[in-house]
PDB file of C-alpha atoms and ligand atoms in Angstrom:
ATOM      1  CA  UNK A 271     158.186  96.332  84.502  1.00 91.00           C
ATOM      2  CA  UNK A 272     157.749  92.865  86.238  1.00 92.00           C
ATOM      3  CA  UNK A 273     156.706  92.959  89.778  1.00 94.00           C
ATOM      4  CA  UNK A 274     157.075  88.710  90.211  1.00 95.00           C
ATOM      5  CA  UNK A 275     159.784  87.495  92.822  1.00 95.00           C
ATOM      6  CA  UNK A 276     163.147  86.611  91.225  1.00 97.00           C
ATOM      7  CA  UNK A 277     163.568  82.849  92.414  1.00 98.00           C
ATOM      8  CA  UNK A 278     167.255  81.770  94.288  1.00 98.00           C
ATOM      9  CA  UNK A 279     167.898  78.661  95.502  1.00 97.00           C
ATOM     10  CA  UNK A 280     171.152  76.890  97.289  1.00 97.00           C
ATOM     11  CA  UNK A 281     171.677  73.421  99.163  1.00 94.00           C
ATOM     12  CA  UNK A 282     171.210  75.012 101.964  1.00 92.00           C
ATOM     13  CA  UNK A 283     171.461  78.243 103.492  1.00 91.00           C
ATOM     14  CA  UNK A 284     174.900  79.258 101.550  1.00 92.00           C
ATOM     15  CA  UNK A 285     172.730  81.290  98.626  1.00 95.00           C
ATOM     16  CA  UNK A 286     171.703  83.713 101.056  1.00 93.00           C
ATOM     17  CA  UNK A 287     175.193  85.481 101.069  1.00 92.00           C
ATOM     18  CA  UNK A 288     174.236  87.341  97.608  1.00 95.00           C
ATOM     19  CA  UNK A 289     170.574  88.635  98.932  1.00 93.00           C
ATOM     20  CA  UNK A 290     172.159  91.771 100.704  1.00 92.00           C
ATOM     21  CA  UNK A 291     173.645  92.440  97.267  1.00 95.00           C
ATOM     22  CA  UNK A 292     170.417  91.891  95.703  1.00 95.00           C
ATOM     23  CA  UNK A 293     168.909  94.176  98.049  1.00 91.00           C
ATOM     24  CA  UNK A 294     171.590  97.284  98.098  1.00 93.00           C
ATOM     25  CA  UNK A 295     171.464  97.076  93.904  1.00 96.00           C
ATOM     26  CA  UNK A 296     167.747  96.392  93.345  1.00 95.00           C
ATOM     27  CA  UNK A 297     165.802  97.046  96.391  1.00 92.00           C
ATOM     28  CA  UNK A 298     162.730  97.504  94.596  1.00 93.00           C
ATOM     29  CA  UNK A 299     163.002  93.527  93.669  1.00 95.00           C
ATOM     30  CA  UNK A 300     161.344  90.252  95.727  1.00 93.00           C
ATOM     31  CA  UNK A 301     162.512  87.120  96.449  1.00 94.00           C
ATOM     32  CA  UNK A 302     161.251  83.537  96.670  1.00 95.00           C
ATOM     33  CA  UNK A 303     164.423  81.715  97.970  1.00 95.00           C
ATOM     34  CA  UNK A 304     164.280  77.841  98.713  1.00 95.00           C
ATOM     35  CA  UNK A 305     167.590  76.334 100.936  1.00 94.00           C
ATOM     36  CA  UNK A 306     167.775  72.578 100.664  1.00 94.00           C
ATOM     37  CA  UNK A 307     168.894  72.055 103.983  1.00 91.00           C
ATOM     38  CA  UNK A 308     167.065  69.073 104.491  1.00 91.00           C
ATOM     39  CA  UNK A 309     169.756  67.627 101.533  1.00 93.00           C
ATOM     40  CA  UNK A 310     172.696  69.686 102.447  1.00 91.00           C
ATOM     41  CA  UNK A 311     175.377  69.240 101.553  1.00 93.00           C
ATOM     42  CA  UNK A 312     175.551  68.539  97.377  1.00 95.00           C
ATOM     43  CA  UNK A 313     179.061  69.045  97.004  1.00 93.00           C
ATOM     44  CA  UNK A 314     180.073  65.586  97.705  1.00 90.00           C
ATOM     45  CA  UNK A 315     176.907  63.951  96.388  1.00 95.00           C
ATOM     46  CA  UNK A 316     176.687  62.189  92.740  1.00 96.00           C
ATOM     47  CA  UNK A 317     175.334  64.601  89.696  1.00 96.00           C
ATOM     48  CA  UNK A 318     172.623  62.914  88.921  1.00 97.00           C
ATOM     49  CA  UNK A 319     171.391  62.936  92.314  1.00 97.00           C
ATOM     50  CA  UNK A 320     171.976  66.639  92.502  1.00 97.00           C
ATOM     51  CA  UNK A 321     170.520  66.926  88.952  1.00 97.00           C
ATOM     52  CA  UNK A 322     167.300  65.638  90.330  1.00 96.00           C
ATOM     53  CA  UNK A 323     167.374  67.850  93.250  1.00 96.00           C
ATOM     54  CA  UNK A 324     167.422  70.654  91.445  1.00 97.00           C
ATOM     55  CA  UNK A 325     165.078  69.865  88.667  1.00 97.00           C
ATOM     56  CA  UNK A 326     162.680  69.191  91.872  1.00 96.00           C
ATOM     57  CA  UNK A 327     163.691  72.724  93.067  1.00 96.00           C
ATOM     58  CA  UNK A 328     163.632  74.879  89.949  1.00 97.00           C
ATOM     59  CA  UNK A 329     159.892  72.899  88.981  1.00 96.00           C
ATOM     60  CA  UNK A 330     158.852  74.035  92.263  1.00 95.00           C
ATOM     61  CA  UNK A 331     160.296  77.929  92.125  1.00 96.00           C
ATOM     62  CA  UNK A 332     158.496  78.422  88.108  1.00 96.00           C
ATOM     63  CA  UNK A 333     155.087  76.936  90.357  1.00 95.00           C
ATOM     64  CA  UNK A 334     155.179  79.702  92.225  1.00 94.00           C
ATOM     65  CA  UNK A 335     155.780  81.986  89.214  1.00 95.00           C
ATOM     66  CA  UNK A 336     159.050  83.572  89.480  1.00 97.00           C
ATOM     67  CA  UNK A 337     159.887  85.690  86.634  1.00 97.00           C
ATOM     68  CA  UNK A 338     163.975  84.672  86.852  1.00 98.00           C
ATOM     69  CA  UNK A 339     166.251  81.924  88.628  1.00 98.00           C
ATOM     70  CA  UNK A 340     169.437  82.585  90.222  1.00 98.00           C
ATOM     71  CA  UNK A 341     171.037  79.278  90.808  1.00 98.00           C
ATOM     72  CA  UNK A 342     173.177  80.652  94.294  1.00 98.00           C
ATOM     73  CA  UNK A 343     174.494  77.808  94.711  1.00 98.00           C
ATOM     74  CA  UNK A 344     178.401  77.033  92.281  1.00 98.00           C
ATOM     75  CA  UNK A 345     178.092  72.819  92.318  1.00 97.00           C
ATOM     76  CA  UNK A 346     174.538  72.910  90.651  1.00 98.00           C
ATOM     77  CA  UNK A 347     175.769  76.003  88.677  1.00 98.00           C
ATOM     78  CA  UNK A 348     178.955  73.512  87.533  1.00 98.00           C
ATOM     79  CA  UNK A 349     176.645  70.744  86.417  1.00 97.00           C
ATOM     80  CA  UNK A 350     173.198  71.632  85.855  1.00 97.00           C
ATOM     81  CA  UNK A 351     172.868  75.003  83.926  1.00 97.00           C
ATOM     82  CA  UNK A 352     172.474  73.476  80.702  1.00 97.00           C
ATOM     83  CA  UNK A 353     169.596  71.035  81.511  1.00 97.00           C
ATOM     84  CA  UNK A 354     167.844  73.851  83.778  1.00 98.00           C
ATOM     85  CA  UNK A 355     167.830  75.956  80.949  1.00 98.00           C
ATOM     86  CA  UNK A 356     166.535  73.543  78.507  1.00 98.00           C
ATOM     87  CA  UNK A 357     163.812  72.750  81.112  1.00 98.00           C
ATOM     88  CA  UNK A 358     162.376  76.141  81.304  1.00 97.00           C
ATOM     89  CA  UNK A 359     163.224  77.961  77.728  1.00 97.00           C
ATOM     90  CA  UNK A 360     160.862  80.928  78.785  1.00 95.00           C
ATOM     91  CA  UNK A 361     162.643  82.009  81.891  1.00 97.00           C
ATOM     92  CA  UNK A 362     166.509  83.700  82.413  1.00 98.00           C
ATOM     93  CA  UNK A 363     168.170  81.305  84.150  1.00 98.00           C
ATOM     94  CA  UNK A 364     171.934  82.528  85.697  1.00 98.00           C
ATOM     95  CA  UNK A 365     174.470  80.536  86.684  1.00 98.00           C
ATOM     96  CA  UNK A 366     176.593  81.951  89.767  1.00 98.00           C
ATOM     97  CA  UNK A 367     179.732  80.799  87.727  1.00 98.00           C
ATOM     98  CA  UNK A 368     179.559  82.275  84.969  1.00 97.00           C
ATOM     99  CA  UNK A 369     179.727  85.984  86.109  1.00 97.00           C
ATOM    100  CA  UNK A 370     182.196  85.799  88.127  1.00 97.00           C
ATOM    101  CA  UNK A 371     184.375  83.584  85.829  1.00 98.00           C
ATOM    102  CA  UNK A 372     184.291  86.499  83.318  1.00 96.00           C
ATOM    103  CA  UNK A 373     184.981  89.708  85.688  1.00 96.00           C
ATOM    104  CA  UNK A 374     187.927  87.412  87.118  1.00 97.00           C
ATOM    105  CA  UNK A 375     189.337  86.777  83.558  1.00 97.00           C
ATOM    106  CA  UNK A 376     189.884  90.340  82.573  1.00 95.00           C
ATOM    107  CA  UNK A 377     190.705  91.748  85.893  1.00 95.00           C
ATOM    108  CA  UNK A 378     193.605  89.397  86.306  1.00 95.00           C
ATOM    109  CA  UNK A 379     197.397  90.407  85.829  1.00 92.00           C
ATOM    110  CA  UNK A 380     200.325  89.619  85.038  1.00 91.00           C
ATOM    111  CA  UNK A 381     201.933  87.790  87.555  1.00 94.00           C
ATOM    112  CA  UNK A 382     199.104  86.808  89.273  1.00 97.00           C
ATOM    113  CA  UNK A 383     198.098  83.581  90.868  1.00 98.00           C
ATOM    114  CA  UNK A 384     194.385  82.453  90.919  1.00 98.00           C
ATOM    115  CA  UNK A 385     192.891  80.202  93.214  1.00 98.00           C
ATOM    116  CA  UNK A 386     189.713  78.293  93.291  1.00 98.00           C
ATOM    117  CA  UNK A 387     188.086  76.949  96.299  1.00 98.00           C
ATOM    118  CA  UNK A 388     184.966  75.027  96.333  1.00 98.00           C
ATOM    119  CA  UNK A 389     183.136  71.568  96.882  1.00 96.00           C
ATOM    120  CA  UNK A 390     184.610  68.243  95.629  1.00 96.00           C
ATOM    121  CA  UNK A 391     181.796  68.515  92.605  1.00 97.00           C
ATOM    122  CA  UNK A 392     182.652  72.099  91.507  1.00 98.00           C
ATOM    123  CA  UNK A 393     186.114  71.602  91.868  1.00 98.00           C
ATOM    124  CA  UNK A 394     186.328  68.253  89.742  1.00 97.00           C
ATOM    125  CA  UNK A 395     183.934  69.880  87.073  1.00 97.00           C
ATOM    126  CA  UNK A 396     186.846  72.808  86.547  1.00 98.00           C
ATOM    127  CA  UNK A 397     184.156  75.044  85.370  1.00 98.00           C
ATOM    128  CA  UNK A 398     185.949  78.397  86.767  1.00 98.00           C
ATOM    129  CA  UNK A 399     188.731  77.249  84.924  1.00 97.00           C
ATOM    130  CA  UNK A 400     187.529  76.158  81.695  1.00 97.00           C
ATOM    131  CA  UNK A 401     186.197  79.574  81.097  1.00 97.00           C
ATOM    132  CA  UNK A 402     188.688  81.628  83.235  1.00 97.00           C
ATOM    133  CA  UNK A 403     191.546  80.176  79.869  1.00 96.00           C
ATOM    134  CA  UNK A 404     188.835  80.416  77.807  1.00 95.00           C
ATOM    135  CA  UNK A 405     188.660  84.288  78.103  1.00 94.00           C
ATOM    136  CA  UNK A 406     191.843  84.541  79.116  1.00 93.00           C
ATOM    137  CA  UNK A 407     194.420  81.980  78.113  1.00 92.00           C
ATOM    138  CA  UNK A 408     198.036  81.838  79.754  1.00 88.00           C
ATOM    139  CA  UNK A 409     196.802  82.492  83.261  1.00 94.00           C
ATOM    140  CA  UNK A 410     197.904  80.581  86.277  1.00 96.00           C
ATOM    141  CA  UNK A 411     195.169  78.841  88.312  1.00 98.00           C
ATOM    142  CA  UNK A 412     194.974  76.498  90.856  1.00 98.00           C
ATOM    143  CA  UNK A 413     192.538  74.411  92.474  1.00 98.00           C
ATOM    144  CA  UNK A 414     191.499  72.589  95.458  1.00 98.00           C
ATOM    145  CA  UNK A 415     187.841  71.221  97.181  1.00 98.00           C
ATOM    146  CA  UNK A 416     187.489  71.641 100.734  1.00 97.00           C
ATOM    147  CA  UNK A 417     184.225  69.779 101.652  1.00 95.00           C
ATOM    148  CA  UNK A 418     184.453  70.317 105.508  1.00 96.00           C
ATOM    149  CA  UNK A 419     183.714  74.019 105.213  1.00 96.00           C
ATOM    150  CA  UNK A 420     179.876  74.015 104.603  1.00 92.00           C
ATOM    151  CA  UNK A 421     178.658  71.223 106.967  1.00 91.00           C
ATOM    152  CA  UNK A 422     180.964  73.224 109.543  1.00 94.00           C
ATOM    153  CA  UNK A 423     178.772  76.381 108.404  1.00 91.00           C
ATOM    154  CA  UNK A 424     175.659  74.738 108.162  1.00 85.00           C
ATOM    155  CA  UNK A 425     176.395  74.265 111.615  1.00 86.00           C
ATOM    156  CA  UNK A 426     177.219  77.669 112.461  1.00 88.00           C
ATOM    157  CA  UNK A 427     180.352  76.770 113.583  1.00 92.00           C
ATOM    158  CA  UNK A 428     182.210  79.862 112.331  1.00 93.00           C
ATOM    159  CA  UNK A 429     184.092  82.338 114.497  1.00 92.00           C
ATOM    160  CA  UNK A 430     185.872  79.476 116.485  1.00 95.00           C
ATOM    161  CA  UNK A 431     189.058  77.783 116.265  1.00 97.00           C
ATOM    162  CA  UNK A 432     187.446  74.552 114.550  1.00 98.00           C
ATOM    163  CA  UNK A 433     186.899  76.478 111.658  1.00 98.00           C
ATOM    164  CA  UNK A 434     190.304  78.155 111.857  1.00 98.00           C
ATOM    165  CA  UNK A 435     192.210  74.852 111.842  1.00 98.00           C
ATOM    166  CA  UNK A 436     190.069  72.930 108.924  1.00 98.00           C
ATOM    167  CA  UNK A 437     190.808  76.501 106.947  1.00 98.00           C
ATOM    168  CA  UNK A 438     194.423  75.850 108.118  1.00 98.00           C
ATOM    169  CA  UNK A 439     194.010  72.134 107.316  1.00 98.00           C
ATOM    170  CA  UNK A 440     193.135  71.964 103.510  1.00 98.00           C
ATOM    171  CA  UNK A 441     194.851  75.858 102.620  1.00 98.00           C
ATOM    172  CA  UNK A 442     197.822  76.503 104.047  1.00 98.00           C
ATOM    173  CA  UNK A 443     200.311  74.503 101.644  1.00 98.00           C
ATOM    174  CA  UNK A 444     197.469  75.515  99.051  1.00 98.00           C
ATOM    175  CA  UNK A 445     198.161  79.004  99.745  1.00 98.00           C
ATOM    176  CA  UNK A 446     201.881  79.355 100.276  1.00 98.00           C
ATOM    177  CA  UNK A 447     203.376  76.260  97.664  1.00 98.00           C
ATOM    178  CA  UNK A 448     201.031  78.318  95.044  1.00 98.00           C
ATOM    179  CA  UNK A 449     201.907  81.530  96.018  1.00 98.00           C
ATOM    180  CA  UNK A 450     198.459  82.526  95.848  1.00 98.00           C
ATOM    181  CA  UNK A 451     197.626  86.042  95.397  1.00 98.00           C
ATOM    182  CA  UNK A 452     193.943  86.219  94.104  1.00 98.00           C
ATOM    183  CA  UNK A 453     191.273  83.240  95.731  1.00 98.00           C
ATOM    184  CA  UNK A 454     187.930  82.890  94.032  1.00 98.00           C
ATOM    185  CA  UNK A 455     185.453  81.925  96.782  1.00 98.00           C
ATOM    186  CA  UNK A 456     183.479  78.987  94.471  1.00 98.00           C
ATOM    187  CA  UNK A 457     180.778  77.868  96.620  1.00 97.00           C
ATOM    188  CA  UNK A 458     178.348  80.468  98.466  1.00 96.00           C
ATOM    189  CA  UNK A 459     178.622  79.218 101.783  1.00 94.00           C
ATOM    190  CA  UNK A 460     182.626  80.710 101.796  1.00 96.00           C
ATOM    191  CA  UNK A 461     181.603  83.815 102.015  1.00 95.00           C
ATOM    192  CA  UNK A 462     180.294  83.481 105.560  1.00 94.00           C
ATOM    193  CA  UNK A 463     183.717  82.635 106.441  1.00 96.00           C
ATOM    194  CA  UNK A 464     185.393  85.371 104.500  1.00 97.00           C
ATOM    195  CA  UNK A 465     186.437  87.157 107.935  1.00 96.00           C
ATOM    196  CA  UNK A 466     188.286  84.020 109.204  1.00 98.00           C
ATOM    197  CA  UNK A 467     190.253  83.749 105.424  1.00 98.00           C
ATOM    198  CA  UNK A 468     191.050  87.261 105.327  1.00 98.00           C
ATOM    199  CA  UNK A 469     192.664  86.636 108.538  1.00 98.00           C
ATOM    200  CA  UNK A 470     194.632  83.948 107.708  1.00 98.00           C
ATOM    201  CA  UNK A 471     195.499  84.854 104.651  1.00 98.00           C
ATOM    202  CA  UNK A 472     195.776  88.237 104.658  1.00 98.00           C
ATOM    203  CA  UNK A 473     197.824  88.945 101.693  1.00 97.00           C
ATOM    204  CA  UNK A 474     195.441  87.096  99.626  1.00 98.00           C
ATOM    205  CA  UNK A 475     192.668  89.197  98.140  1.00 97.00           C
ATOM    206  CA  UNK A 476     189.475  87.202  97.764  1.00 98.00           C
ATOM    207  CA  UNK A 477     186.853  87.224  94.873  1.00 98.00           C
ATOM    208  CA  UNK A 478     182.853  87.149  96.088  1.00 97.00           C
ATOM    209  CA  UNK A 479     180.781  85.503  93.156  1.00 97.00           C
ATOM    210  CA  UNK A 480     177.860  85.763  95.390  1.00 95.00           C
ATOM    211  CA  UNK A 481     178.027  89.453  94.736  1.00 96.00           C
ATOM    212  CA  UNK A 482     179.240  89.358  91.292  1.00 97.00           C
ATOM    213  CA  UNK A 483     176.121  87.847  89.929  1.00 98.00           C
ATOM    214  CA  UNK A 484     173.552  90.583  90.914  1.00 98.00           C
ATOM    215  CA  UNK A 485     175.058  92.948  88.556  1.00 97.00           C
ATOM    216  CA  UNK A 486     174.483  89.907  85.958  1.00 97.00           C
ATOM    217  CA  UNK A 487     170.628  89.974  87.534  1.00 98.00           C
ATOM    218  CA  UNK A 488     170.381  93.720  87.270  1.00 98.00           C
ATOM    219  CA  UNK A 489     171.557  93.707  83.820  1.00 97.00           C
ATOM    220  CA  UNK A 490     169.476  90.472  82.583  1.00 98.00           C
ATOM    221  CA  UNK A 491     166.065  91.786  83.839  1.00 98.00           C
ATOM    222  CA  UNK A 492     167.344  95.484  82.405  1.00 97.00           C
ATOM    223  CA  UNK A 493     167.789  94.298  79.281  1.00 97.00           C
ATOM    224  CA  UNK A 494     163.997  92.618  79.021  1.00 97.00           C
ATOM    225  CA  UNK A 495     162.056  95.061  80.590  1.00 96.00           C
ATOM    226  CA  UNK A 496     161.113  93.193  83.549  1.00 96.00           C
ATOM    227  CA  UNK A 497     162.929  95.313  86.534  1.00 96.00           C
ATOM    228  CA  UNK A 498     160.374  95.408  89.035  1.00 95.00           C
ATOM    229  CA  UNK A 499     159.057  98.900  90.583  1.00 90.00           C
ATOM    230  CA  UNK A 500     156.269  98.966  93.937  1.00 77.00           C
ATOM    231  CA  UNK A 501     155.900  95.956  94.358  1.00 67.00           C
ATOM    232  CA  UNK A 502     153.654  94.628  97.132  1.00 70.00           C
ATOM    233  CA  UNK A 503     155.084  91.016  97.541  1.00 71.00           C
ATOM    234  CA  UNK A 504     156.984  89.955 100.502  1.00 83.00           C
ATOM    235  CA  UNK A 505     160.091  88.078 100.689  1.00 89.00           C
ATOM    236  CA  UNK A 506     159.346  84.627 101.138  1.00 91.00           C
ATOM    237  CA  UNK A 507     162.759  81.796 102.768  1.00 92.00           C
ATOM    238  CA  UNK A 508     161.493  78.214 101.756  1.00 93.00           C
ATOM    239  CA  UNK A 509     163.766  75.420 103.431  1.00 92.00           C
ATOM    240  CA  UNK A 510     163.511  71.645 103.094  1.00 92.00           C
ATOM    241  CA  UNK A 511     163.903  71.547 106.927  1.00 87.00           C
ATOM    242  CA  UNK A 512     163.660  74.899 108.745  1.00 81.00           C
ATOM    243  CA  UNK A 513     166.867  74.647 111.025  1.00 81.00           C
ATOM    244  CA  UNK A 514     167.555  77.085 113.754  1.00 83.00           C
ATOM    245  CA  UNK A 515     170.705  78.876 111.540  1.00 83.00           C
ATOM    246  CA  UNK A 516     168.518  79.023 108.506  1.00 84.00           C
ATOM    247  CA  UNK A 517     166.244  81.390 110.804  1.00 85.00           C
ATOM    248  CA  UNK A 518     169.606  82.881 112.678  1.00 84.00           C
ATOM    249  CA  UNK A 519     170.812  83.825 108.952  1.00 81.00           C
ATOM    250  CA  UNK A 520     167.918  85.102 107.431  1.00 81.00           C
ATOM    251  CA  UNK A 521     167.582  87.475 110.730  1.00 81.00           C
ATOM    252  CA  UNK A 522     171.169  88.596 110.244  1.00 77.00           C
ATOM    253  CA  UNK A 523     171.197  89.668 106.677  1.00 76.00           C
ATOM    254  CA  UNK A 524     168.149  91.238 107.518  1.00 75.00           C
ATOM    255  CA  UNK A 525     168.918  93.200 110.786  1.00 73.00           C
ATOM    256  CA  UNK A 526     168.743  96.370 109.125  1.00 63.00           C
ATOM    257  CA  UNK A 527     165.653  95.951 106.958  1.00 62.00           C
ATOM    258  CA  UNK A 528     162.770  97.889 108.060  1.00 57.00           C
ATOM    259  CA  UNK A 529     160.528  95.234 106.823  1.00 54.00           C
ATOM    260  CA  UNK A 530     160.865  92.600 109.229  1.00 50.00           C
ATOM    261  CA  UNK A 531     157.510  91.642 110.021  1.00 51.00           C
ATOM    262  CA  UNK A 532     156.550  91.478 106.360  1.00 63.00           C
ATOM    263  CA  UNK A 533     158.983  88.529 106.111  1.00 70.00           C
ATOM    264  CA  UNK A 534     157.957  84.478 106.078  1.00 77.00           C
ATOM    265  CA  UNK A 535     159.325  81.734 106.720  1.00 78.00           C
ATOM    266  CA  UNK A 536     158.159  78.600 105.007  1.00 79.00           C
ATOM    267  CA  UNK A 537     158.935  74.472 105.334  1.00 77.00           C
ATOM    268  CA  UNK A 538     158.290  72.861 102.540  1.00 80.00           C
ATOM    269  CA  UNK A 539     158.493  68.874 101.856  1.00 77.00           C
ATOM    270  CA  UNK A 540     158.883  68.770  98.052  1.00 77.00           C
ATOM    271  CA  UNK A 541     157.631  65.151  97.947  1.00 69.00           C
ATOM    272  CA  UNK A 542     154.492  65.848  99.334  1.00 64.00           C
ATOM    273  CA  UNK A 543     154.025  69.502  98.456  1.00 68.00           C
ATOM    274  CA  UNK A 544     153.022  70.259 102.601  1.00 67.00           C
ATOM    275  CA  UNK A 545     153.143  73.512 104.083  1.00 71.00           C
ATOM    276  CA  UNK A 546     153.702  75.099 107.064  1.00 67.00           C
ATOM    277  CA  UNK A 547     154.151  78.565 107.600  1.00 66.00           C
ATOM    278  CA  UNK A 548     156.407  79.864 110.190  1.00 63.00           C
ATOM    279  CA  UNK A 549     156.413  83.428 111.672  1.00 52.00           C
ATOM    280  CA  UNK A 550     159.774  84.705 111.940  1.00 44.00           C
ATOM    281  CA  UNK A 551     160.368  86.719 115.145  1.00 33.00           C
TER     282      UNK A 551
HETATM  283  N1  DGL B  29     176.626  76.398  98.492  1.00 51.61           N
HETATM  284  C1  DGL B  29     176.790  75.425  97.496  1.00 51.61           C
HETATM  285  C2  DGL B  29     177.855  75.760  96.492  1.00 51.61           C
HETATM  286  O1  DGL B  29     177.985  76.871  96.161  1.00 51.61           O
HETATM  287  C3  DGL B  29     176.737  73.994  97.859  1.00 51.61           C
HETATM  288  C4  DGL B  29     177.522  73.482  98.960  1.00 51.61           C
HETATM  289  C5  DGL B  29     177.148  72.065  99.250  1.00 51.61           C
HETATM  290  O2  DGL B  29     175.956  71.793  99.410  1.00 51.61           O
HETATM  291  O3  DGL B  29     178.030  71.211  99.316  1.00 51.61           O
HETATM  292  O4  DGL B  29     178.554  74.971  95.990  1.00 51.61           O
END
């Protein structure tokens, strides 16, 4: 048994999409979850800028002594796994790529075409598809990046037309000259805006890796021993710069916790290590 928070962390607030998961398969577990928003967005930013980003992050998440990091967030999953890992030898580090690039390859069928929607820095890296062929060679994929999405969510500009028309804007001939049947959702802001695609689209049945990588968690800290059971620690949100959606999500995956009050909210500058605490409600 390991009763230490299991550290996530995302640009911005896009990584919070797979805590309800986390929650409804481990709700024993604790979370230390740090949102970049300050830096947000990464998808269109260089990799060695976002390499040093989230070396910043990940040195600050094993400070505070998390026994696990979930990267929640696909563009740092597509280019900085390997050097995160080498980093920190003693700790599981997942990928949110990985796990859903696997349970993708075998459920697919014949006939079936895959897309793959994500930032300009997952999609260029073609990590979904490299090991999509690799487990399954012969399948049809496409790809495309749509970078407007997260800024737009980050914004919390979601159930209104705006968002319906840049959907429209960089999917439609996407969707229809592909024949699309199967979309992988490859960054974890899209699955705030899984309501308006399902609309749109609503032949197209849509793949959450947000919620395909908990199983990956529960089986990972299964496998060593270190499932936590009673454990007194609170859920702790870090963010680089505490914006008013960052609170507005946190509240809504949470709305049916009984916990609420237990809950903080922190701002951290990473530069100069300063805290402030925030109450939440
Ligand atoms: N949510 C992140 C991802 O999964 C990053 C989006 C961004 O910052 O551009 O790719």
């Amino acid at each position: 048994m390991d009763n230490r928070p299991i550290g996530f962390f995302d640009s911005g607030l896009g990584g919070l999409t797979s805590i309800p998961y986390l929650r409804d398969l481990l709700p024993e577990e604790r979370v230390i979850y740090f949102g970049d928003t300050a830096r947000t967005p990464y998808g269109s930013k260089a990799v060695t800028t976002i390499r040093r980003f989230s070396t910043e992050i990940a040195d600050f998440l094993v400070k505070s002594n998390v026994k696990m990091i979930v990267i929640a967030c696909n563009t740092v999953s597509a280019t900085c796994l390997d050097e995160l890992q080498e980093r920190f030898p003693k700790i599981p580090i997942l990928g949110i790529i990985s796990p859903a690039a696997r349970e993708t390859a075998v459920s697919l069928e014949e006939g079936d075409e895959l897309g793959i929607i994500g930032t300009k820095v997952t999609i260029a890296s073609h990590a979904y598809r490299r090991m999509i062929e690799e487990a399954n060679p012969g399948v049809s994929i496409h790809e495309t990046a749509c970078p407007a999405f997260v800024p737009l969510i980050e914004e919390g500009i979601i159930h209104h037309e705006i968002m319906d028309s840049t959907i429209r804007y960089y999917m439609d001939d996407f969707i229809k000259d592909n024949r699309i049947n199967k979309l992988i959702l490859g960054c974890t802001h899209y699955p705030l805006i899984k309501e308006n695609l399902s609309r749109i689209y609503p032949d197209v049945s849509i793949i959450n890796p947000s919620s395909i990588v908990i199983k990956n968690v529960e089986s990972i800290l299964r496998e060593r021993d270190m499932l936590a059971g009673g454990s007194d620690f609170t859920d702790v949100f870090y963010a680089s710069d505490l914006s008013e959606n960052f609170v507005n999500m946190i509240d809504h995956i949470f709305e049916d916790a009984d916990d609420n009050d237990d809950r903080k909210i922190k701002f951290i500058d990473l530069d100069i290590e300063k805290e402030k605490t925030h109450g939440l409600l």
